[in-house]
Coordinates of C-alpha atoms in Angstrom, one line a residue:
Chain A
M1 CA 117.8 38.4 53.6
I2 CA 119.1 40.3 50.6
P3 CA 118.7 37.3 48.2
L4 CA 115.1 36.9 49.4
V5 CA 114.5 40.5 48.5
R6 CA 115.9 39.8 45.0
A7 CA 113.9 36.6 44.5
T8 CA 110.7 38.1 45.7
H9 CA 111.5 41.2 43.7
A10 CA 111.5 39.2 40.5
Y11 CA 108.3 37.5 41.7
H12 CA 106.7 40.8 42.4
L13 CA 107.8 42.3 39.1
R14 CA 106.1 39.4 37.3
W15 CA 103.0 40.1 39.3
R16 CA 103.2 43.8 38.5
S17 CA 103.5 43.2 34.7
R18 CA 100.5 40.9 34.8
L19 CA 98.5 43.4 36.9
Y20 CA 99.3 46.1 34.3
G21 CA 98.2 43.6 31.7
I22 CA 94.8 43.3 33.4
A23 CA 94.4 47.0 33.9
G24 CA 95.4 47.8 30.3
L25 CA 93.1 45.2 28.8
A26 CA 90.2 46.4 31.0
L27 CA 90.7 49.9 29.7
L28 CA 91.0 48.6 26.1
L29 CA 87.7 46.6 26.6
G30 CA 85.9 49.8 27.6
V31 CA 87.2 51.7 24.6
I32 CA 86.4 48.8 22.2
M33 CA 82.8 48.6 23.6
V34 CA 82.2 52.3 22.8
V35 CA 83.8 52.0 19.4
A36 CA 81.8 48.9 18.5
T37 CA 78.6 50.7 19.6
A38 CA 79.6 53.7 17.4
V39 CA 80.2 51.7 14.2
G40 CA 77.4 50.4 12.1
S41 CA 75.4 50.7 9.0
T42 CA 73.6 53.9 10.2
H43 CA 76.1 56.6 10.8
I44 CA 75.7 58.3 14.2
P45 CA 78.3 60.9 15.4
L46 CA 80.5 60.0 18.4
N47 CA 79.2 63.0 20.4
T48 CA 75.7 61.7 20.1
I49 CA 76.7 58.2 21.2
W50 CA 78.5 59.5 24.3
G51 CA 75.4 61.6 25.0
I52 CA 73.1 58.7 24.7
L53 CA 75.3 56.3 26.7
L54 CA 76.0 58.9 29.5
S55 CA 72.3 59.9 29.7
R56 CA 71.5 56.3 30.7
L57 CA 73.8 56.5 33.7
P58 CA 72.3 57.5 37.1
L59 CA 72.8 61.0 38.4
I60 CA 73.7 62.4 34.9
D61 CA 71.2 64.7 33.3
I62 CA 71.6 65.4 29.6
I63 CA 69.0 67.1 27.6
P64 CA 68.5 64.9 24.5
A65 CA 69.7 66.6 21.3
W66 CA 69.3 63.5 19.1
S67 CA 66.5 61.6 17.3
A68 CA 64.6 58.8 18.9
A69 CA 65.7 56.5 16.1
A70 CA 69.3 57.1 16.9
E71 CA 68.6 56.3 20.6
T72 CA 66.8 53.1 19.6
I73 CA 69.7 51.9 17.4
I74 CA 72.3 52.6 20.1
I75 CA 70.4 51.4 23.1
D76 CA 68.2 48.6 21.8
I77 CA 70.2 47.2 18.9
R78 CA 73.9 47.8 19.1
L79 CA 74.5 47.9 22.9
P80 CA 72.9 44.6 23.7
R81 CA 74.7 43.0 20.8
V82 CA 78.1 44.4 22.0
L83 CA 77.4 43.3 25.6
L84 CA 76.3 39.8 24.5
A85 CA 79.4 39.4 22.3
G86 CA 81.6 40.5 25.3
L87 CA 79.8 38.1 27.7
V88 CA 80.0 35.1 25.3
G89 CA 83.6 35.8 24.5
A90 CA 84.5 36.1 28.2
A91 CA 82.6 32.9 29.0
L92 CA 84.1 30.8 26.2
A93 CA 87.6 32.0 26.9
I94 CA 87.5 31.3 30.7
A95 CA 85.7 28.0 30.2
G96 CA 88.4 27.0 27.7
A97 CA 91.2 28.0 30.1
T98 CA 89.5 26.1 32.9
Y99 CA 89.2 22.9 30.9
Q100 CA 92.7 23.1 29.6
G101 CA 94.0 23.6 33.1
L102 CA 91.9 20.9 34.6
F103 CA 92.7 18.3 32.0
R104 CA 96.3 19.5 31.5
N105 CA 95.6 19.1 27.8
P106 CA 96.4 21.9 25.3
L107 CA 93.7 20.6 22.9
A108 CA 90.9 20.9 25.5
D109 CA 88.2 23.5 24.6
P110 CA 84.8 24.3 26.1
Y111 CA 83.0 21.9 23.8
L112 CA 85.2 18.9 24.7
I113 CA 82.7 17.1 26.9
G114 CA 79.5 17.4 24.9
V115 CA 78.2 20.9 25.5
A116 CA 78.3 22.0 21.9
Q117 CA 76.7 18.9 20.3
G118 CA 74.1 18.7 23.1
A119 CA 73.2 22.4 22.5
A120 CA 73.2 22.0 18.8
L121 CA 70.9 19.0 18.9
G122 CA 68.5 20.8 21.2
A123 CA 68.5 23.8 18.9
V124 CA 68.0 21.7 15.7
I125 CA 65.0 20.0 17.4
G126 CA 63.8 23.5 18.3
F127 CA 64.0 24.6 14.7
L128 CA 62.2 21.5 13.4
L129 CA 59.3 21.6 15.9
P130 CA 56.0 22.5 14.2
F131 CA 55.2 25.1 16.8
T132 CA 57.0 27.9 18.5
W133 CA 56.9 29.1 22.1
H134 CA 58.0 32.3 23.8
G135 CA 58.3 33.1 27.4
M136 CA 60.5 34.8 30.0
G137 CA 62.0 36.8 27.2
F138 CA 63.4 34.0 25.1
G139 CA 62.2 31.4 22.5
I140 CA 62.1 27.7 22.4
I141 CA 65.5 27.3 20.6
P142 CA 67.7 28.7 23.4
L143 CA 65.7 26.7 25.9
L144 CA 66.1 23.4 24.1
A145 CA 69.8 24.2 23.4
F146 CA 70.5 24.9 27.0
T147 CA 68.6 21.7 28.1
G148 CA 70.5 19.7 25.4
A149 CA 73.9 21.0 26.6
L150 CA 73.2 20.1 30.2
V151 CA 71.7 16.7 29.4
S152 CA 74.6 15.6 27.2
T153 CA 77.3 16.8 29.7
T154 CA 75.4 15.0 32.5
I155 CA 75.4 11.8 30.4
V156 CA 79.2 12.2 29.6
Y157 CA 79.8 12.8 33.3
G158 CA 77.8 9.7 34.3
L159 CA 79.5 7.5 31.7
A160 CA 83.0 8.7 32.7
R161 CA 82.6 8.2 36.4
V162 CA 84.4 5.3 38.0
G163 CA 83.3 4.9 41.6
K164 CA 83.8 8.1 43.4
T165 CA 86.4 9.4 41.0
L166 CA 86.3 11.1 37.5
P167 CA 89.3 10.1 35.5
V168 CA 90.1 12.8 33.0
T169 CA 90.9 10.5 30.1
T170 CA 87.6 8.6 30.4
L171 CA 85.8 12.0 30.6
I172 CA 87.4 13.3 27.4
L173 CA 86.9 10.0 25.5
A174 CA 83.2 9.8 26.6
G175 CA 82.8 13.4 25.5
V176 CA 84.3 12.8 22.1
A177 CA 82.3 9.6 21.5
L178 CA 78.9 11.1 22.6
G179 CA 79.8 14.2 20.5
A180 CA 80.2 12.0 17.4
L181 CA 77.0 10.2 18.1
L182 CA 75.0 13.5 18.5
G183 CA 76.8 15.0 15.5
S184 CA 75.6 12.2 13.3
I185 CA 72.0 12.7 14.5
I186 CA 72.3 16.4 13.8
S187 CA 73.6 15.8 10.3
Y188 CA 70.7 13.4 9.7
L189 CA 68.1 15.9 11.0
I190 CA 69.7 18.8 8.9
I191 CA 69.5 16.8 5.6
F192 CA 65.7 16.3 6.1
S193 CA 65.1 19.8 7.4
G194 CA 64.0 21.3 4.1
E195 CA 63.7 25.1 4.0
K196 CA 64.7 25.4 7.6
M197 CA 68.2 24.2 6.7
H198 CA 69.6 27.7 6.1
G199 CA 68.5 28.9 9.5
I200 CA 69.9 25.8 11.3
I201 CA 73.3 26.1 9.6
F202 CA 73.5 29.8 10.4
W203 CA 72.6 29.1 14.0
L204 CA 75.3 26.3 14.2
M205 CA 78.0 28.7 13.0
G206 CA 77.0 31.3 15.5
S207 CA 75.5 34.8 15.2
F208 CA 74.7 37.8 17.4
S209 CA 72.3 39.3 14.9
L210 CA 69.2 38.7 17.1
S211 CA 70.7 39.9 20.3
Q212 CA 68.3 41.6 22.7
W213 CA 68.4 43.0 26.2
S214 CA 66.3 40.1 27.5
E215 CA 69.1 37.7 26.4
V216 CA 71.8 39.8 28.0
K217 CA 69.8 39.7 31.2
I218 CA 69.6 35.9 31.2
V219 CA 73.2 35.2 30.1
L220 CA 74.8 37.9 32.4
P221 CA 74.1 36.2 35.8
Y222 CA 75.3 32.8 34.7
V223 CA 78.5 34.2 33.2
V224 CA 79.3 36.5 36.1
V225 CA 78.6 33.8 38.8
G226 CA 80.5 31.2 36.8
I227 CA 83.5 33.5 36.3
V228 CA 83.6 34.5 40.0
I229 CA 83.6 30.8 41.1
I230 CA 86.3 29.8 38.6
L231 CA 88.5 32.9 39.6
L232 CA 88.2 31.9 43.3
Y233 CA 89.8 28.5 42.5
A234 CA 92.6 29.9 40.5
R235 CA 95.4 29.0 42.9
P236 CA 94.3 25.4 43.4
L237 CA 94.1 25.1 39.6
N238 CA 97.8 26.0 39.5
I239 CA 98.6 23.2 41.8
M240 CA 96.5 20.8 39.6
Q241 CA 99.2 21.4 37.0
L242 CA 101.4 19.1 39.0
G243 CA 99.1 16.2 38.2
E244 CA 96.3 14.8 40.4
E245 CA 98.5 12.7 42.5
Q246 CA 100.9 15.5 43.6
A247 CA 97.9 17.9 44.0
Q248 CA 96.4 15.4 46.4
Q249 CA 99.6 15.0 48.3
L250 CA 99.7 18.8 48.6
G251 CA 96.3 18.8 50.2
I252 CA 94.0 19.5 47.3
N253 CA 90.6 17.7 47.3
V254 CA 91.0 16.9 43.6
E255 CA 87.6 15.3 43.0
R256 CA 85.7 18.2 44.5
L257 CA 87.8 20.8 42.7
K258 CA 87.1 19.0 39.4
L259 CA 83.4 18.9 40.1
V260 CA 83.1 22.5 41.0
L261 CA 85.1 23.8 38.1
L262 CA 83.5 21.5 35.5
V263 CA 80.0 22.5 36.6
A264 CA 80.9 26.2 36.6
A265 CA 82.6 26.0 33.2
T266 CA 79.9 23.9 31.6
L267 CA 77.1 26.1 32.9
I268 CA 78.6 29.3 31.5
T269 CA 79.4 27.6 28.2
A270 CA 75.9 26.2 27.9
A271 CA 74.3 29.6 28.8
A272 CA 76.5 31.3 26.1
V273 CA 76.0 29.0 23.2
S274 CA 72.3 28.6 23.8
F275 CA 71.6 32.1 22.7
V276 CA 74.3 32.7 20.0
G277 CA 75.1 29.2 18.6
I278 CA 78.3 27.3 18.5
I279 CA 81.0 29.8 18.2
G280 CA 84.3 27.9 17.8
F281 CA 87.9 28.8 18.2
V282 CA 87.6 31.4 21.0
G283 CA 87.6 28.9 23.8
I284 CA 90.7 27.0 22.6
I285 CA 92.9 29.8 21.2
I286 CA 92.3 32.8 23.5
P287 CA 93.7 31.0 26.6
H288 CA 96.7 29.8 24.6
A289 CA 97.4 33.3 23.3
V290 CA 97.2 34.7 26.9
R291 CA 99.5 31.9 28.1
L292 CA 102.0 32.7 25.4
I293 CA 102.1 36.4 26.4
W294 CA 101.6 36.4 30.2
G295 CA 102.5 32.9 31.4
A296 CA 100.6 30.0 32.8
D297 CA 99.7 31.2 36.4
H298 CA 95.9 30.8 36.5
R299 CA 95.5 33.7 38.8
F300 CA 96.3 35.9 35.8
L301 CA 95.6 33.5 32.9
L302 CA 91.9 33.3 33.9
P303 CA 91.1 37.0 34.3
L304 CA 93.2 37.9 31.3
S305 CA 91.4 35.3 29.2
V306 CA 88.1 36.8 30.3
L307 CA 89.1 40.3 29.1
T308 CA 90.9 39.0 25.9
G309 CA 87.9 36.8 25.0
A310 CA 85.5 39.6 25.4
I311 CA 87.6 42.0 23.3
F312 CA 88.2 39.4 20.6
L313 CA 84.5 38.5 20.2
I314 CA 83.3 42.1 20.2
L315 CA 85.8 42.9 17.5
T316 CA 85.1 39.9 15.3
D317 CA 81.3 40.5 15.6
L318 CA 82.0 44.1 14.5
I319 CA 83.7 42.7 11.4
A320 CA 81.0 40.1 10.9
R321 CA 78.3 42.8 10.7
T322 CA 80.1 45.6 8.9
A323 CA 82.5 43.9 6.4
L324 CA 79.9 42.9 3.9
A325 CA 77.0 45.0 5.2
P326 CA 74.1 44.6 4.9
T327 CA 74.9 40.9 4.6
E328 CA 76.0 39.4 7.9
I329 CA 78.9 36.9 7.9
P330 CA 78.5 34.1 10.5
I331 CA 80.8 35.0 13.3
G332 CA 82.3 31.5 13.5
V333 CA 83.8 32.2 10.0
I334 CA 85.4 35.4 11.2
T335 CA 86.8 34.1 14.5
A336 CA 89.0 31.5 12.8
L337 CA 89.8 33.7 9.8
C338 CA 91.2 36.6 12.0
G339 CA 92.3 34.6 15.0
A340 CA 94.2 31.7 13.5
P341 CA 96.9 33.8 11.6
F342 CA 97.5 35.9 14.7
F343 CA 97.8 32.8 16.9
L344 CA 100.2 31.1 14.5
Y345 CA 102.3 34.3 14.5
L346 CA 102.4 34.2 18.3
L347 CA 103.2 30.6 18.3
R348 CA 106.2 31.1 15.9
R349 CA 107.5 34.2 17.6
K350 CA 107.3 33.0 21.2
R351 CA 108.1 29.4 21.0
K352 CA 107.9 28.8 24.7
I353 CA 106.5 25.6 26.0
L354 CA 102.8 26.1 26.4
F355 CA 102.3 24.0 29.5
Chain B
M1 CA 107.7 13.9 64.7
I2 CA 105.0 11.3 64.2
K3 CA 104.7 7.6 64.2
I4 CA 103.7 5.9 61.0
E5 CA 102.0 2.4 61.2
M6 CA 100.7 0.0 58.7
Q7 CA 98.6 -2.7 60.2
D8 CA 97.6 -5.8 58.1
V9 CA 97.2 -3.6 54.9
C10 CA 96.0 -5.5 51.8
F11 CA 95.8 -3.9 48.4
G12 CA 95.7 -4.9 44.8
Y13 CA 95.3 -3.4 41.3
G14 CA 92.4 -5.3 39.8
R15 CA 93.2 -9.0 40.4
K16 CA 96.9 -8.5 41.0
V17 CA 97.5 -8.5 44.7
V18 CA 100.3 -6.1 45.6
L19 CA 100.3 -5.8 49.4
K20 CA 99.5 -8.8 51.5
E21 CA 98.8 -8.1 55.2
M22 CA 101.6 -5.6 55.2
T23 CA 102.5 -4.6 58.8
F24 CA 105.4 -2.4 59.9
Q25 CA 106.0 0.8 61.7
V26 CA 108.3 3.8 61.5
R27 CA 109.0 5.3 64.9
P28 CA 109.0 9.0 65.5
G29 CA 112.2 10.7 64.2
E30 CA 113.5 7.6 62.6
M31 CA 114.8 7.3 59.1
V32 CA 113.6 4.0 57.6
G33 CA 114.4 2.6 54.2
L34 CA 111.9 0.5 52.2
I35 CA 113.9 -2.0 50.1
G36 CA 113.0 -4.8 47.8
P37 CA 113.0 -6.0 44.2
N38 CA 111.2 -4.1 41.4
G39 CA 107.5 -4.4 41.6
C40 CA 107.5 -5.6 45.2
G41 CA 105.1 -2.9 46.3
K42 CA 107.4 -0.1 47.5
S43 CA 105.7 2.7 45.5
T44 CA 102.3 1.2 46.4
I45 CA 103.1 1.6 50.1
I46 CA 104.0 5.3 49.6
R47 CA 100.8 5.8 47.7
T48 CA 98.6 4.1 50.3
L49 CA 100.3 6.0 53.1
S50 CA 99.6 9.3 51.3
R51 CA 96.0 8.2 50.6
I52 CA 96.2 8.3 46.8
I53 CA 94.8 4.8 46.9
S54 CA 93.0 3.2 49.9
P55 CA 93.7 -0.3 51.1
H56 CA 91.1 -3.0 50.7
S57 CA 91.6 -4.0 54.3
G58 CA 93.8 -3.1 57.2
K59 CA 94.7 0.3 58.8
I60 CA 97.2 3.0 58.3
L61 CA 97.8 5.1 61.4
L62 CA 99.6 8.4 61.8
D63 CA 100.3 8.8 65.5
G64 CA 97.4 6.4 66.2
K65 CA 94.9 8.2 63.9
N66 CA 93.5 6.4 60.9
V67 CA 94.5 8.4 57.7
R68 CA 91.1 7.7 56.3
E69 CA 89.6 10.0 58.9
I70 CA 92.1 12.9 58.3
P71 CA 90.9 15.5 55.8
R72 CA 93.2 15.8 52.8
Q73 CA 94.5 19.2 53.7
D74 CA 95.3 18.2 57.3
L75 CA 97.0 15.1 56.0
A76 CA 99.2 17.3 53.8
R77 CA 100.3 19.2 56.9
L78 CA 101.4 16.0 58.6
L79 CA 102.8 14.1 55.7
G80 CA 104.9 15.4 52.8
V81 CA 105.7 13.3 49.8
V82 CA 108.6 13.5 47.3
P83 CA 107.4 11.7 44.3
Q84 CA 109.7 9.7 41.9
M85 CA 110.9 12.0 39.1
P86 CA 107.5 13.5 38.3
L87 CA 106.8 15.7 35.3
L88 CA 106.5 19.2 36.5
P89 CA 104.6 21.9 34.6
S90 CA 107.4 23.5 32.6
A91 CA 105.9 27.0 32.5
F92 CA 106.4 27.6 36.2
T93 CA 109.6 28.8 37.8
A94 CA 111.4 26.9 40.4
F95 CA 110.4 29.4 43.1
E96 CA 106.7 29.0 42.1
I97 CA 107.0 25.2 42.4
V98 CA 108.5 25.4 45.9
L99 CA 105.8 28.0 46.8
M100 CA 103.1 25.4 45.9
G101 CA 104.4 23.4 49.0
R102 CA 102.7 26.0 51.1
N103 CA 99.3 25.0 49.9
P104 CA 98.3 22.9 52.9
H105 CA 98.6 26.0 55.1
L106 CA 96.4 28.2 52.9
S107 CA 92.7 28.2 52.2
P108 CA 91.8 27.7 48.5
F109 CA 90.9 31.3 48.1
Q110 CA 94.0 32.6 49.9
Y111 CA 97.2 33.8 48.1
E112 CA 100.7 33.4 49.4
G113 CA 101.8 36.3 51.7
P114 CA 105.2 37.5 52.8
R115 CA 105.4 34.6 55.3
E116 CA 104.9 32.0 52.6
L117 CA 107.5 33.7 50.4
T118 CA 110.0 33.7 53.2
I119 CA 109.4 30.0 54.2
A120 CA 109.7 29.0 50.5
W121 CA 112.9 31.0 50.1
Q122 CA 114.5 29.5 53.2
A123 CA 113.6 26.0 52.0
M124 CA 115.4 26.8 48.8
E125 CA 118.5 28.1 50.6
R126 CA 118.7 25.0 52.8
T127 CA 118.6 22.8 49.7
A128 CA 121.0 25.1 47.8
T129 CA 118.4 25.6 45.0
H130 CA 117.9 29.3 45.6
S131 CA 120.2 30.2 42.7
L132 CA 117.7 28.4 40.4
A133 CA 114.7 30.3 41.8
E134 CA 113.8 32.3 38.7
R135 CA 114.6 29.5 36.2
R136 CA 111.8 27.6 34.5
V137 CA 111.4 24.0 35.5
S138 CA 111.9 22.9 31.9
E139 CA 115.5 24.2 32.1
L140 CA 116.5 22.1 35.2
S141 CA 118.4 18.8 35.3
G142 CA 117.1 15.7 37.0
G143 CA 119.3 16.3 40.1
E144 CA 118.2 19.9 40.4
I145 CA 114.5 18.8 40.2
Q146 CA 115.1 16.3 42.9
C147 CA 116.6 19.0 45.2
L148 CA 113.7 21.3 44.2
L149 CA 111.1 18.7 45.3
I150 CA 112.9 18.3 48.6
A151 CA 112.8 22.1 49.0
R152 CA 109.1 21.9 48.3
V153 CA 108.5 19.3 50.9
L154 CA 110.5 21.4 53.4
A155 CA 108.3 24.5 52.6
Q156 CA 105.3 22.2 53.3
E157 CA 106.6 21.8 56.9
P158 CA 105.2 18.3 57.5
K159 CA 105.9 16.1 60.5
A160 CA 106.9 13.2 58.3
I161 CA 108.3 12.8 54.8
L162 CA 107.9 9.9 52.4
L163 CA 110.3 9.7 49.5
D164 CA 109.9 7.4 46.5
E165 CA 113.3 6.5 45.0
P166 CA 114.9 9.9 45.7
T167 CA 118.2 8.8 44.1
A168 CA 116.9 7.0 41.0
N169 CA 118.7 8.2 37.8
L170 CA 121.2 10.3 39.7
D171 CA 125.0 10.0 39.6
I172 CA 126.8 8.8 42.7
G173 CA 127.8 12.3 43.7
R174 CA 124.2 13.6 43.5
Q175 CA 123.0 10.4 45.3
I176 CA 125.0 11.1 48.5
E177 CA 124.3 14.8 48.2
I178 CA 120.5 14.2 48.3
L179 CA 120.7 11.6 51.0
D180 CA 123.0 13.7 53.2
L181 CA 120.6 16.5 52.8
I182 CA 117.6 14.3 53.8
K183 CA 119.5 12.8 56.8
N184 CA 120.5 16.3 58.1
L185 CA 117.0 17.8 57.6
C186 CA 115.5 14.8 59.3
R187 CA 117.8 15.3 62.4
E188 CA 117.5 19.1 62.6
N189 CA 113.7 19.2 62.2
N190 CA 113.0 15.9 64.0
L191 CA 111.2 14.6 61.0
T192 CA 110.1 11.0 60.6
V193 CA 111.4 9.7 57.2
L194 CA 110.4 6.7 55.1
A195 CA 112.3 6.3 51.9
A196 CA 111.8 3.7 49.2
L197 CA 115.3 2.9 48.0
H198 CA 116.5 0.4 45.4
D199 CA 120.2 0.9 46.1
L200 CA 120.9 -1.5 49.0
N201 CA 124.3 0.1 49.8
L202 CA 122.8 3.6 50.2
A203 CA 120.0 2.1 52.3
S204 CA 122.5 0.4 54.6
Q205 CA 124.6 3.6 54.9
Y206 CA 121.8 6.1 55.6
C207 CA 118.9 4.4 57.3
D208 CA 118.4 3.7 61.0
R209 CA 116.2 0.7 60.1
L210 CA 115.3 -1.2 57.0
V211 CA 112.1 -3.0 55.9
L212 CA 112.8 -5.6 53.2
I213 CA 109.7 -6.2 51.1
N214 CA 109.2 -9.2 48.9
N215 CA 106.0 -10.2 47.0
G216 CA 103.9 -7.7 49.0
R217 CA 105.0 -9.0 52.4
V218 CA 107.6 -7.9 54.9
H219 CA 110.4 -10.3 54.5
A220 CA 112.7 -8.9 57.1
E221 CA 112.8 -5.8 59.3
G222 CA 115.5 -4.3 61.6
T223 CA 118.8 -2.6 61.5
P224 CA 120.8 -2.7 58.2
K225 CA 123.0 -5.4 59.8
E226 CA 120.0 -7.5 60.6
V227 CA 118.3 -7.1 57.2
I228 CA 121.1 -7.1 54.7
T229 CA 122.4 -10.6 55.2
A230 CA 123.6 -13.0 52.6
R231 CA 120.6 -15.2 53.3
N232 CA 117.9 -12.5 52.9
I233 CA 119.5 -11.1 49.7
K234 CA 119.7 -14.6 48.2
E235 CA 116.0 -15.3 49.2
V236 CA 114.7 -12.0 47.9
Y237 CA 116.9 -11.1 45.0
G238 CA 118.3 -14.5 44.1
A239 CA 121.9 -13.1 44.1
E240 CA 124.3 -15.4 45.9
D241 CA 127.3 -14.6 48.2
C242 CA 127.4 -10.9 47.7
V243 CA 127.1 -9.3 51.2
Y244 CA 130.3 -7.9 52.7
L245 CA 131.1 -5.5 55.5
H246 CA 132.0 -1.9 54.7
P247 CA 135.8 -1.6 55.5
V248 CA 135.3 1.8 57.2
D249 CA 132.0 1.7 59.2
G250 CA 131.4 -2.1 59.3
L251 CA 127.9 -1.7 57.9
P252 CA 126.8 -4.4 55.4
C253 CA 127.3 -3.7 51.7
V254 CA 126.5 -5.6 48.5
L255 CA 129.1 -6.3 45.9
L256 CA 127.9 -8.2 42.9
N257 CA 129.9 -10.9 41.0
A258 CA 129.0 -11.6 37.4
G259 CA 127.3 -14.9 36.7
N260 CA 125.7 -15.4 40.1
S261 CA 122.1 -14.9 39.3
K262 CA 119.6 -17.7 39.8
S263 CA 117.0 -17.0 37.2
I264 CA 119.0 -16.7 34.0
R265 CA 119.4 -20.2 32.5
T266 CA 121.9 -21.1 29.7
K267 CA 120.8 -22.6 26.4
E268 CA 121.9 -26.1 27.5
E269 CA 119.9 -25.9 30.7
I270 CA 116.7 -25.1 28.8
A271 CA 117.4 -27.8 26.3

């Protein structure tokens, strides 16, 4: 039994390094959240920030020694923004990892099957409507964006279905084709949108500048439930890497697995983009970077993507709002500008096979 | 040990009919070879048996139970499949691939425990692939991958194994190595084995019985001596006078002579 010890030792070592990765990234995420809350156009000392943050926790009693304005900036402006950026980053990264795993295609991203174009069309219509509406803590634009995302993915799903099965290639092609159709409608609407064009284009590139607690409260349950569902199916997703035929022969109910994971990944993507716009790049690159560093086992790839995605988007949003302050740069510009060189560096240095 | 039966199974891809009222059975603990020309339906039989595709009509029974009524995970505990030279995800190690064979015995949310690790390791030892355990699949040769897939099916602990061309693309040394391995495992574990084989000599040497398929129908069925006859080979493959008896064990074997095929015509014949 000595060789078994050796084999499982190597196996356990790999598990341990990945568990350390998860623990380390979780810690880093906490630190970065505090730092991102601390940095901004108004200077607030770190002591005060700790004081304000800790005073909000239950069972801790701190006598406020800071101004009400500082508290408003931290609690009502910066904190929801940091949390929303983290949630959206986590959602896009795990959705991307799920689509890539499910389709066994390195080019898959969360927007592959029509979520982004559907959401964008909904949002553009929301911008162009002659009236506005507010309710349940959000406006008409996120509502229409969310509806658009779900309608377009349902159409793609319906088009791609063959009998009781959902062939992946048909799904991707239907998504690309419908995306192109919606894209041209969006372009048409933008050209005739007059003075609203600026707002639309900024929305399409993504921004956290209007983040509020009410939005965090709506996005949070979707993202948390979606992430938990996807994480539960991490091991079957590994077996899907063998291809659908072998996965079936190993006892996986492939069609049901595809349905559960597609619905979960689509819902969290739709919830995320409806409030902050189409933030590109995170969903495709973060899972690949994680795969290059920690390997392709989805039991680690998925949680590590969640953490890395959250860290990445909090940091890029920090750059977006501070680099040219008081002007905000659209976050979509920063994600690719900062992320692409780092990813290309990883790709060159660790030229392992991705899949 | 289970009995595999196909009863009047018909199947086609689109308009092309592949299986026509296919009927045969594999008795418990038997090693049966499926032989026949390219495109005769061997792989389709394996795919219908493992419920990748469902027949248009007819029944497939495992120990008398219709496979259609067996849930996918239970089916994987009864029936293991060794596919023909599949692409394996290169980022996984050999040990991880073998460990995937334990899936039918785990719930989707359950991870492999010490028991799974031990069974997977023993399967690798029995197929002499344990020295490859920590290698990435992308670094393995065709023969090593074939052994690894057999290790995976052993880790799966099924009652019957289906193999699709387990010796395709292997050199003769590897071919007998793989088939010796399968034969031994079949005997030791009382497994029922159905293997699609294109090499008639190997089929004759290793199988208890053979099923010769032609154009989606069973052309002949029985012991190698009954199936590999000059007449059957001529009717199915169009090769004449090529069946001899093996000098050592007396089993039929096929030796080809150049220029004996039916279907190639010379220029003069066409003109």
